[in-house]
Coordinates of C-alpha atoms and ligand atoms in Angstrom, one line a residue:
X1 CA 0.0 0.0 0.0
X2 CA 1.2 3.7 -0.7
X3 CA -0.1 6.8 1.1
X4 CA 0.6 10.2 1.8
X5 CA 1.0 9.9 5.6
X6 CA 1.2 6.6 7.3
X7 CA -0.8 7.4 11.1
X8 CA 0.2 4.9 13.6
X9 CA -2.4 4.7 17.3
X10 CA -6.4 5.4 16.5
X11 CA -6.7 7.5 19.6
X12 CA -7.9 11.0 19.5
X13 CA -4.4 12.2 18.0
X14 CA -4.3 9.9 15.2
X15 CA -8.1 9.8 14.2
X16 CA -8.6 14.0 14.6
X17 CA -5.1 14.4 12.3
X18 CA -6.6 11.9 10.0
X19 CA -9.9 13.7 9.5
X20 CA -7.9 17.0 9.0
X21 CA -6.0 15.8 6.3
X22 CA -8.5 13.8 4.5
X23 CA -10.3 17.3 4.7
X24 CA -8.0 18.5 2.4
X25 CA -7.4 15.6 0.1
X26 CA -4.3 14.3 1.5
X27 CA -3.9 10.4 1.4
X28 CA -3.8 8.5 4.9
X29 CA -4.1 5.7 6.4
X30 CA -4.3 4.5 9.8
X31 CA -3.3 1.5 11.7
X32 CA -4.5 0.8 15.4
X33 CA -3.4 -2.3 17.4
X34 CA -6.8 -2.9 19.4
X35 CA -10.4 -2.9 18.0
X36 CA -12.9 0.2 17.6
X37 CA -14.9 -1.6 21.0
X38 CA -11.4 -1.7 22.6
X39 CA -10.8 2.0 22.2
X40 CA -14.3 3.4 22.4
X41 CA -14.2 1.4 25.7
X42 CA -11.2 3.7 27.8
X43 CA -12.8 5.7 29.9
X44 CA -10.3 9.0 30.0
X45 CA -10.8 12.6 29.2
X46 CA -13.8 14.6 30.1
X47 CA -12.4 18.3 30.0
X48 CA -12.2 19.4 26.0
X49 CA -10.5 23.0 25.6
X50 CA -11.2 25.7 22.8
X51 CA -8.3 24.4 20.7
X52 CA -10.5 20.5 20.7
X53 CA -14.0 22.4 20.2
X54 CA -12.4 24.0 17.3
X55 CA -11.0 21.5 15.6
X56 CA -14.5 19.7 15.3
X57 CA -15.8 22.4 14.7
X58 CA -13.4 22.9 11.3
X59 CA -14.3 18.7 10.7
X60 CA -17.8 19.6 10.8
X61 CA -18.4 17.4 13.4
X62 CA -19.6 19.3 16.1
X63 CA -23.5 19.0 16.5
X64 CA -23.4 15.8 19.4
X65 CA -20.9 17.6 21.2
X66 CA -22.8 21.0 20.8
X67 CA -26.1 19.4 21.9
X68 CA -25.0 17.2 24.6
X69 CA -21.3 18.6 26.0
X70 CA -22.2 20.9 29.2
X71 CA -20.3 24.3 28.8
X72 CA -18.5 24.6 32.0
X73 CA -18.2 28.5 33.2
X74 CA -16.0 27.8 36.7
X75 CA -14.9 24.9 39.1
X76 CA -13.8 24.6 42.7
X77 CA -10.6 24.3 44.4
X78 CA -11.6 22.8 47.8
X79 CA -9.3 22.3 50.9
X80 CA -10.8 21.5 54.1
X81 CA -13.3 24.6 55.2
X82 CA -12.3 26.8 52.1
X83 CA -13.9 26.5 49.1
X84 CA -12.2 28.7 45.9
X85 CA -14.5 29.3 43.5
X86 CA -12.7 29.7 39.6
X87 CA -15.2 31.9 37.7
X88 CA -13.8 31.0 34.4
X89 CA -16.5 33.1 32.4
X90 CA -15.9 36.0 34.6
X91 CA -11.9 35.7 34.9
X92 CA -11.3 34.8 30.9
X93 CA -14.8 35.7 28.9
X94 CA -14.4 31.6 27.9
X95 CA -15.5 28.6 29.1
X96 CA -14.8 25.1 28.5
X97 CA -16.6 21.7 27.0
X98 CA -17.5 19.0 29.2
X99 CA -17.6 16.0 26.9
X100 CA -16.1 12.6 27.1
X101 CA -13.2 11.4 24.9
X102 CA -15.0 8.9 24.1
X103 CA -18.1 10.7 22.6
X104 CA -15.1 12.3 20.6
X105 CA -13.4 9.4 19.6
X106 CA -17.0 8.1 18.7
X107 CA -18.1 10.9 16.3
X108 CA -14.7 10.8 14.6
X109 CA -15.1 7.0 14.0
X110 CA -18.4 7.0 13.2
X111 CA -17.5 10.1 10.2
X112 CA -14.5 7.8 8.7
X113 CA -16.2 5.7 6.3
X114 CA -18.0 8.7 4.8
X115 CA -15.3 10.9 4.4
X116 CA -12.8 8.1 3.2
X117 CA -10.5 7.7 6.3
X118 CA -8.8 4.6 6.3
X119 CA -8.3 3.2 9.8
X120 CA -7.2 -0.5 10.2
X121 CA -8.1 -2.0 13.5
X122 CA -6.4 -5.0 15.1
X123 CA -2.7 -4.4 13.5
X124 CA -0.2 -6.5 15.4
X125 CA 3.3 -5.9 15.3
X126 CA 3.3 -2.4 13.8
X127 CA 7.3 -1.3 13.0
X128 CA 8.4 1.7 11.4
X129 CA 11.3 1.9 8.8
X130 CA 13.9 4.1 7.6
X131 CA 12.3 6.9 9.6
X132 CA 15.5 9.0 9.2
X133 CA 15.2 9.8 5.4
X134 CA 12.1 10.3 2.6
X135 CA 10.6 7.2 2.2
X136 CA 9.6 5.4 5.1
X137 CA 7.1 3.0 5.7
X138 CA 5.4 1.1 8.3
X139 CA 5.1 -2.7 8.6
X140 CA 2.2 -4.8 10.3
X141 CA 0.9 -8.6 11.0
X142 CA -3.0 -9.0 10.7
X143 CA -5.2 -12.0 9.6
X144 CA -1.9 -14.0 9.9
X145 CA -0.3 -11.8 7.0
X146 CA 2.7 -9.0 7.1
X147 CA 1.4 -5.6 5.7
X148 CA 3.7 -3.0 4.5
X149 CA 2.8 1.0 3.8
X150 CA 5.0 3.5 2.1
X151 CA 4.5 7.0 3.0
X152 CA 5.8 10.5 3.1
X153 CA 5.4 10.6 6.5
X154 CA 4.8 8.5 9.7
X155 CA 2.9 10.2 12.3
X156 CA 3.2 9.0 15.6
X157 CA 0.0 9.2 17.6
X158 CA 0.5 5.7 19.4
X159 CA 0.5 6.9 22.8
X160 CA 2.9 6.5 25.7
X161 CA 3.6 2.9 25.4
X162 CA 3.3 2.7 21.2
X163 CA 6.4 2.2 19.2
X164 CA 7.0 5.7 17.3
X165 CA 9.3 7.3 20.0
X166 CA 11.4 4.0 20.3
X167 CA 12.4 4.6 16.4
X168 CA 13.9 7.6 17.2
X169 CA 17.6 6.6 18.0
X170 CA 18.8 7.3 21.8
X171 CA 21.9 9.5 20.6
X172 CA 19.2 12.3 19.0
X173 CA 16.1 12.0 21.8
X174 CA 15.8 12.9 25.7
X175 CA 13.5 12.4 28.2
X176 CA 12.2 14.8 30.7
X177 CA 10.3 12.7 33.9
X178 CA 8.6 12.6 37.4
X179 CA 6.6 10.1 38.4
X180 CA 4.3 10.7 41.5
X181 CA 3.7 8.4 44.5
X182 CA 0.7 8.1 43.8
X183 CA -2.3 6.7 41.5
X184 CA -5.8 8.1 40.5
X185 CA -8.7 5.4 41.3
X186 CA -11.3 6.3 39.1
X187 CA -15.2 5.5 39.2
X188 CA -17.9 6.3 36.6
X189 CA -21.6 5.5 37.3
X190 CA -25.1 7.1 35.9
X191 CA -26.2 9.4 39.0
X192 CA -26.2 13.2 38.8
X193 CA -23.3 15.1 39.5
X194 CA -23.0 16.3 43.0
X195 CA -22.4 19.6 41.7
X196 CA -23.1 21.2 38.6
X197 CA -19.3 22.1 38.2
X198 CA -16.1 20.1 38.9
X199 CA -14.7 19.9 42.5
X200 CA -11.0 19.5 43.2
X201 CA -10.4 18.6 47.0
X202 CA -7.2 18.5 48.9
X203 CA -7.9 16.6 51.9
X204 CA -5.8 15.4 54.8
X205 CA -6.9 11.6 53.3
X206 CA -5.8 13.0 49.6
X207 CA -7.0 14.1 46.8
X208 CA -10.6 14.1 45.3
X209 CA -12.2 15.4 42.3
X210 CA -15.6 15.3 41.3
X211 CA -16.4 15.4 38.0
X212 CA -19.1 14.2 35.3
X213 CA -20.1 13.4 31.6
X214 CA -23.9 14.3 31.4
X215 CA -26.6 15.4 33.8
X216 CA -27.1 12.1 34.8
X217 CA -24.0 10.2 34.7
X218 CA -20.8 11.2 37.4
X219 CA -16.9 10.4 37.0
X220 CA -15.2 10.4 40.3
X221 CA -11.7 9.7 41.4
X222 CA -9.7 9.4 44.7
X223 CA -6.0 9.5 45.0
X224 CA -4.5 6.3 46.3
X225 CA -1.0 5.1 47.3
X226 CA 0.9 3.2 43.7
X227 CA 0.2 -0.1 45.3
X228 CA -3.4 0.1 45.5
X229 CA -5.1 -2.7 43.5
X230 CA -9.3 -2.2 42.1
X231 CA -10.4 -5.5 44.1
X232 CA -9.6 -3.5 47.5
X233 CA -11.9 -0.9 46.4
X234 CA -15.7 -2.0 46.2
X235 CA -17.7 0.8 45.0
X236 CA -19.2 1.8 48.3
X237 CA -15.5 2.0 50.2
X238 CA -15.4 4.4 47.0
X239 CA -18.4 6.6 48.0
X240 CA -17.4 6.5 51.4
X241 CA -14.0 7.8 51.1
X242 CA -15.5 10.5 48.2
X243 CA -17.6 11.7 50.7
X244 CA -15.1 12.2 53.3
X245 CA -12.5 14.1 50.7
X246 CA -15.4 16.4 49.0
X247 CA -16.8 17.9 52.1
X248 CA -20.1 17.8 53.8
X249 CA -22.3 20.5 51.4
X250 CA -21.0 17.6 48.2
X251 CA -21.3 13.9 49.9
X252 CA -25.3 15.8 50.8
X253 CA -25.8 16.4 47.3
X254 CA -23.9 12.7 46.3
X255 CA -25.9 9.8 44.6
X256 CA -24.3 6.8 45.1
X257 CA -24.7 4.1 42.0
X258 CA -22.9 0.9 40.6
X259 CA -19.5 1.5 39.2
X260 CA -19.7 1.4 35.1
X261 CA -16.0 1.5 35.4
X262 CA -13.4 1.4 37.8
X263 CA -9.7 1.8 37.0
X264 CA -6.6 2.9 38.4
X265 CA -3.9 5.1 36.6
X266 CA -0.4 6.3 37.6
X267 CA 0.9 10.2 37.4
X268 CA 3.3 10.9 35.7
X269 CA 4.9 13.9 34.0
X270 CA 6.7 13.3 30.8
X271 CA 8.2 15.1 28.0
X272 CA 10.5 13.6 25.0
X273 CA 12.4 15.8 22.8
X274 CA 12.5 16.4 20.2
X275 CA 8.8 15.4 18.2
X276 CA 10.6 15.0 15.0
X277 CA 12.8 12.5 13.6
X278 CA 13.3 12.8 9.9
X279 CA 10.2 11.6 8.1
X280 CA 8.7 10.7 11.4
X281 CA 6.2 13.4 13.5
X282 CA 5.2 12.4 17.3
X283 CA 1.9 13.9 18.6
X284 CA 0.1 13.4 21.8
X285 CA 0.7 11.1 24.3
X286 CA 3.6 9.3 22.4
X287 CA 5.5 12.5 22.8
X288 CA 4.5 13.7 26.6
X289 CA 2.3 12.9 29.5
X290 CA 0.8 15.6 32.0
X291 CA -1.1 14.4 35.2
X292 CA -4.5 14.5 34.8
X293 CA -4.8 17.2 37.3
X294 CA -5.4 20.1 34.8
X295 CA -7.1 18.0 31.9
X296 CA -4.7 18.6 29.7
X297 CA -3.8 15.7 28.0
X298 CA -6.6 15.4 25.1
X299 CA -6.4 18.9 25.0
X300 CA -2.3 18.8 24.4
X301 CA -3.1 15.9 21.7
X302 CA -5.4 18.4 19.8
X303 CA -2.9 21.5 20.1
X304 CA 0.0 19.2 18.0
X305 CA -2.4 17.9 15.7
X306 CA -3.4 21.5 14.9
X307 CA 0.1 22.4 14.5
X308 CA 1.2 19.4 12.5
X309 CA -2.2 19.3 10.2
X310 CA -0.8 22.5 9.4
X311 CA 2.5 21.7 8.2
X312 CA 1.9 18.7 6.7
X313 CA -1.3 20.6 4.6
X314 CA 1.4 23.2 3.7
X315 CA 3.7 20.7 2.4
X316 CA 1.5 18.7 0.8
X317 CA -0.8 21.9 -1.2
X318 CA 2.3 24.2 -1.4
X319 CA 5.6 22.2 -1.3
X320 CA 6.5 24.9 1.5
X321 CA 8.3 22.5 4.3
X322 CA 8.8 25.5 7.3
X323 CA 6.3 23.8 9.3
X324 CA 7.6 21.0 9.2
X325 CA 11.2 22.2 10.3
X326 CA 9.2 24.1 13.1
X327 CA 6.8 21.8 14.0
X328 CA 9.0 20.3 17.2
X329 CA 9.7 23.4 18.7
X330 CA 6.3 25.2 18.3
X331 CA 4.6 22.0 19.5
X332 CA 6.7 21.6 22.5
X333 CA 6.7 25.7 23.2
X334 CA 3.0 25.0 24.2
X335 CA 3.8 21.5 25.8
X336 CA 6.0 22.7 28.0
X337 CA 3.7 25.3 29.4
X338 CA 0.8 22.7 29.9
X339 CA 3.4 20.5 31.6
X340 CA 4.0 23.4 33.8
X341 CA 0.2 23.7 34.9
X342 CA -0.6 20.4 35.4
X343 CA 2.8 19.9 37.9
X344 CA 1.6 23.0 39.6
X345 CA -1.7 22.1 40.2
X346 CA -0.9 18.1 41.2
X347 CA 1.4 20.0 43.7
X348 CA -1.1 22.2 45.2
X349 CA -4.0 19.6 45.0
X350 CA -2.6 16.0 46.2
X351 CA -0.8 14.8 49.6
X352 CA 3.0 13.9 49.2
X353 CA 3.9 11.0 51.4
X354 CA 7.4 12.9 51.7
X355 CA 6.4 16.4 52.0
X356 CA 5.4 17.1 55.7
X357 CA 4.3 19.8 57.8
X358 CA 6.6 22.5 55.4
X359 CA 4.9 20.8 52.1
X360 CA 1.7 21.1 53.4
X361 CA 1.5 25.0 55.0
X362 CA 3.3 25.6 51.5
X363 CA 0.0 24.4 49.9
X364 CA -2.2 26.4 52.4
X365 CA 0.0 29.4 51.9
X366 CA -0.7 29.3 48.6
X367 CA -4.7 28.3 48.9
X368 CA -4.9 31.4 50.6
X369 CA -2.9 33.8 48.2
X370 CA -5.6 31.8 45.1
X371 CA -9.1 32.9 47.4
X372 CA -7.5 36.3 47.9
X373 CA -6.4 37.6 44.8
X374 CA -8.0 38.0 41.4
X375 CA -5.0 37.8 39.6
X376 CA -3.9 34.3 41.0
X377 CA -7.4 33.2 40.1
X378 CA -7.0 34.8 36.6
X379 CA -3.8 33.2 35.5
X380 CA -5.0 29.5 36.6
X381 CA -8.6 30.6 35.1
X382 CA -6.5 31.3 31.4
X383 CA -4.1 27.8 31.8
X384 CA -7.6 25.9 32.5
X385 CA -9.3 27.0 29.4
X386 CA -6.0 26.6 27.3
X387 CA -3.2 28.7 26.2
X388 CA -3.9 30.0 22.4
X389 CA -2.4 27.8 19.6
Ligands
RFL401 P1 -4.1 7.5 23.1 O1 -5.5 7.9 23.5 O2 -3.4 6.7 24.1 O3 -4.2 6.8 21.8 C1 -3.1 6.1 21.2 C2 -3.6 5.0 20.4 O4 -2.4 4.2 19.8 C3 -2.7 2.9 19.9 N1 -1.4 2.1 19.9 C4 -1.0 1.4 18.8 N2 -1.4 1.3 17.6 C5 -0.7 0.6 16.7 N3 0.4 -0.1 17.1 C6 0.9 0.0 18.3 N4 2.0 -0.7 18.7 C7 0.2 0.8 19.3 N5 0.4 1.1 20.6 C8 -0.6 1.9 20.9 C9 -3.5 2.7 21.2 O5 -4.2 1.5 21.2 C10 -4.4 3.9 21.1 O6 -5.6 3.7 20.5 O7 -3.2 8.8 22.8 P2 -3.6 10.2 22.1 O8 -4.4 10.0 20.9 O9 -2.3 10.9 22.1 O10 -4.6 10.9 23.1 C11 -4.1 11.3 24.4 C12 -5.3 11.2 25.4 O11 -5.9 10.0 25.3 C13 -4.8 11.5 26.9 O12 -3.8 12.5 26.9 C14 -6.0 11.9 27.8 O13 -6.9 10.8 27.9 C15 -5.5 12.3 29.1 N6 -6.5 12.6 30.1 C16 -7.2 13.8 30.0 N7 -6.9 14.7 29.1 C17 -7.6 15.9 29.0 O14 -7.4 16.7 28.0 N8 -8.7 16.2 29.8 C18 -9.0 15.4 30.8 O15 -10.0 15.6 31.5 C19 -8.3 14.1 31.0 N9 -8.5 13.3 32.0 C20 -6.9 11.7 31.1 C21 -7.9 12.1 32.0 C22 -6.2 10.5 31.2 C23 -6.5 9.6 32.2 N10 -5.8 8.3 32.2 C24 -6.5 7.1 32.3 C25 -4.5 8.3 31.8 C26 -8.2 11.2 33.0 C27 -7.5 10.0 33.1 C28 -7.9 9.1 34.3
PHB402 C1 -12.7 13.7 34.0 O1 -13.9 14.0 34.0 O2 -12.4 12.5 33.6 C2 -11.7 14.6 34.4 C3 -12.0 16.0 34.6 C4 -11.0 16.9 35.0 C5 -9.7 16.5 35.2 C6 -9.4 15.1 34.9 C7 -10.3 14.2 34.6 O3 -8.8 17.4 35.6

């Protein structure tokens, strides 16, 4: 097979860069190692920025997310008695989208067939080739056969664990890392939302957030120590523990319901560098990894595909390769500023094991300073919504 672009990972990354280019004629295709069920089945993401509206907005592929997504206008920073309310609207004049990755992921599936976006499920083995020069190409096992595209380009939108970043050689990459001690146990169940905006809590038990996907269905997580496994956690030690960490006023309002899901993820913080390698492009969560803490993540995967749709439509319509040759650094310009946010906020937000009675008055010092000036509230107000592209 021969294509323009060869996209590698059928997340969010890889299926909005292949709608963007299709949009404009370029030849793609995709190849994911799971099935459609298998991806449409993570539960993730529930935050979408103005750069993630946009871009379905420019795919036509808005009206679900317009209809059902709930505009969110603030949220709450909660620790102990205090209760910080972020007036987004007020702050910025923005808002953003409350709408699951999934419903995402499913609109941009659903609109491939129509609009000619190739995306081959159930790849195994997918390996990439002479990335370094012009024509590489992408090798993969399915129906007990080896497939082999040539492309242009390989975009890598494979996600942390995928094999795009491993194909860029040791001597010309480097990693930027911290991993918390600690995990996010996460529960989703159809009851209303305790609150009609999202809570974060520091408590003296850890963190909390309260969050949701619809008027009548609630996504919830707790922080727990790394070695924490989902059997210890029967939904109501869950509600229990939710109702402790959210204060009295939220575990009133709380519904309690039967977990839908129930999963546990690391933190980590994670940047590689450069997100180009020849012929090969990384994007999303292949390239870097923010702690969910300031819902970055999807949003981050949107802001590279933007840039990179970009350069690769200007190469493609123009022969004009600039942002190409820019691409890495204008990406990771915006990265790195994302990466900043979420660390700051998973600081403020979570107990450290290590940190102690200096760690923590550091984290009701700076409570304080957020309730009592406008400005603090502004610039976490303008990170929230997202930086412009
Ligand atoms: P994805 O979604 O991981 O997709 C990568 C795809 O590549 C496939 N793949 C391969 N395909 C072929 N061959 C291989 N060898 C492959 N290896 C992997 C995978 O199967 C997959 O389909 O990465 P992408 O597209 O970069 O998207 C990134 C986002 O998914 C991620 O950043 C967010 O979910 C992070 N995140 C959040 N982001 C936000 O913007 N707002 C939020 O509110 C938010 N909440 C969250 C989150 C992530 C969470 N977890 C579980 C990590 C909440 C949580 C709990
Ligand atoms: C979610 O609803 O899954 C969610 C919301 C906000 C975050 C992280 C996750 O910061």
């Amino acid at each position: 097979m021969k294509t323009d672009v060869a996209i590698i990972g059928a997340g969010p990354a890889g299926l909005l860069l292949g709608h963007l280019l299709r949009q404009q004629g370029i030849d793609v295709v995709v190849v994911e190692r799971q099935s459609a069920d298998y991806v449409l089945g993570r539960i993730r993401a529930g935050v979408l920025e103005k750069v993630t509206v946009d871009l379905m907005k420019q795919l036509d592929l808005s009206d679900r997310m317009m209809k059902e997504g709930l505009p969110h206008e603030g949220f709450y920073l909660a620790d102990g008695e205090k209760l910080i309310h972020i007036n987004i609207a007020e702050l910025t004049g923005s808002s953003v989208m409350v709408y699951g990755q999934t419903e995402v992921t499913r609109d941009l599936m659903d609109a491939s067939k129509s609009r000619g976006l190739e995306v081959i499920y159930k790849a195994g083995d997918v390996a990439l080739h002479d990335v370094a020069g012009n024509s590489p190409y992408v090798t993969y096992q399915k129906d007990g056969q080896e497939h082999r595209i040539d492309a242009r380009f390989i975009a890598g939108c494979d996600g942390f664990h995928g094999p795009s970043r491993k194909a860029i050689p040791d001597t010309v990459g480097k990693t930027f890392e911290r991993v918390y001690p600690f995990g996010w146990l996460g529960i989703l169940a159809d009851v209303p939302p305790c609150n009609h905006e999202l809570i974060y809590a520091n408590h003296s038990n850890g963190f909390a957030l309260a969050s949701m996907r619809s008027s009548t269905r609630s996504r919830y997580y707790i922080q727990v120590p790394l070695d924490e496994k989902v059997e210890d956690w029967p939904d109501d030690r869950i509600w229990d523990e939710l109702a402790v960490r959210l204060g009295p006023d939220a575990a009133a309002n709380m519904t309690r319901g039967t977990a839908l899901e129930k999963s546990i993820a690391p933190l980590r913080s994670f940047v590689f560098e450069p997100m180009r390698y020849g012929s090969l492009f990384l994007a999303g969560d292949a390239a870097h990894i923010v702690p969910p803490t300031g819902a970055k993540g999807l949003n981050l995967a949107s802001s590279d595909v933007a840039y990179l749709s970009r350069a690769l439509i200007q190469f493609f319509k123009n022969g004009n390769s600039e942002g190409i040759e820019t691409y890495s650094d204008t990406a990771l310009a915006r990265v790195w500023k994302s990466e900043r946010f979420s660390w700051s906020l998973t600081q403020l937000m979570h107990r450290f094991p290590d940190d102690g009675a200096f760690g923590r008055r550091m984290q009701v010092a700076e409570l304080d300073y957020i309730a009592s000036s406008e400005a603090a509230r502004k610039s976490i107000a303008e990170n929230y919504i997202g930086l412009p592209l």
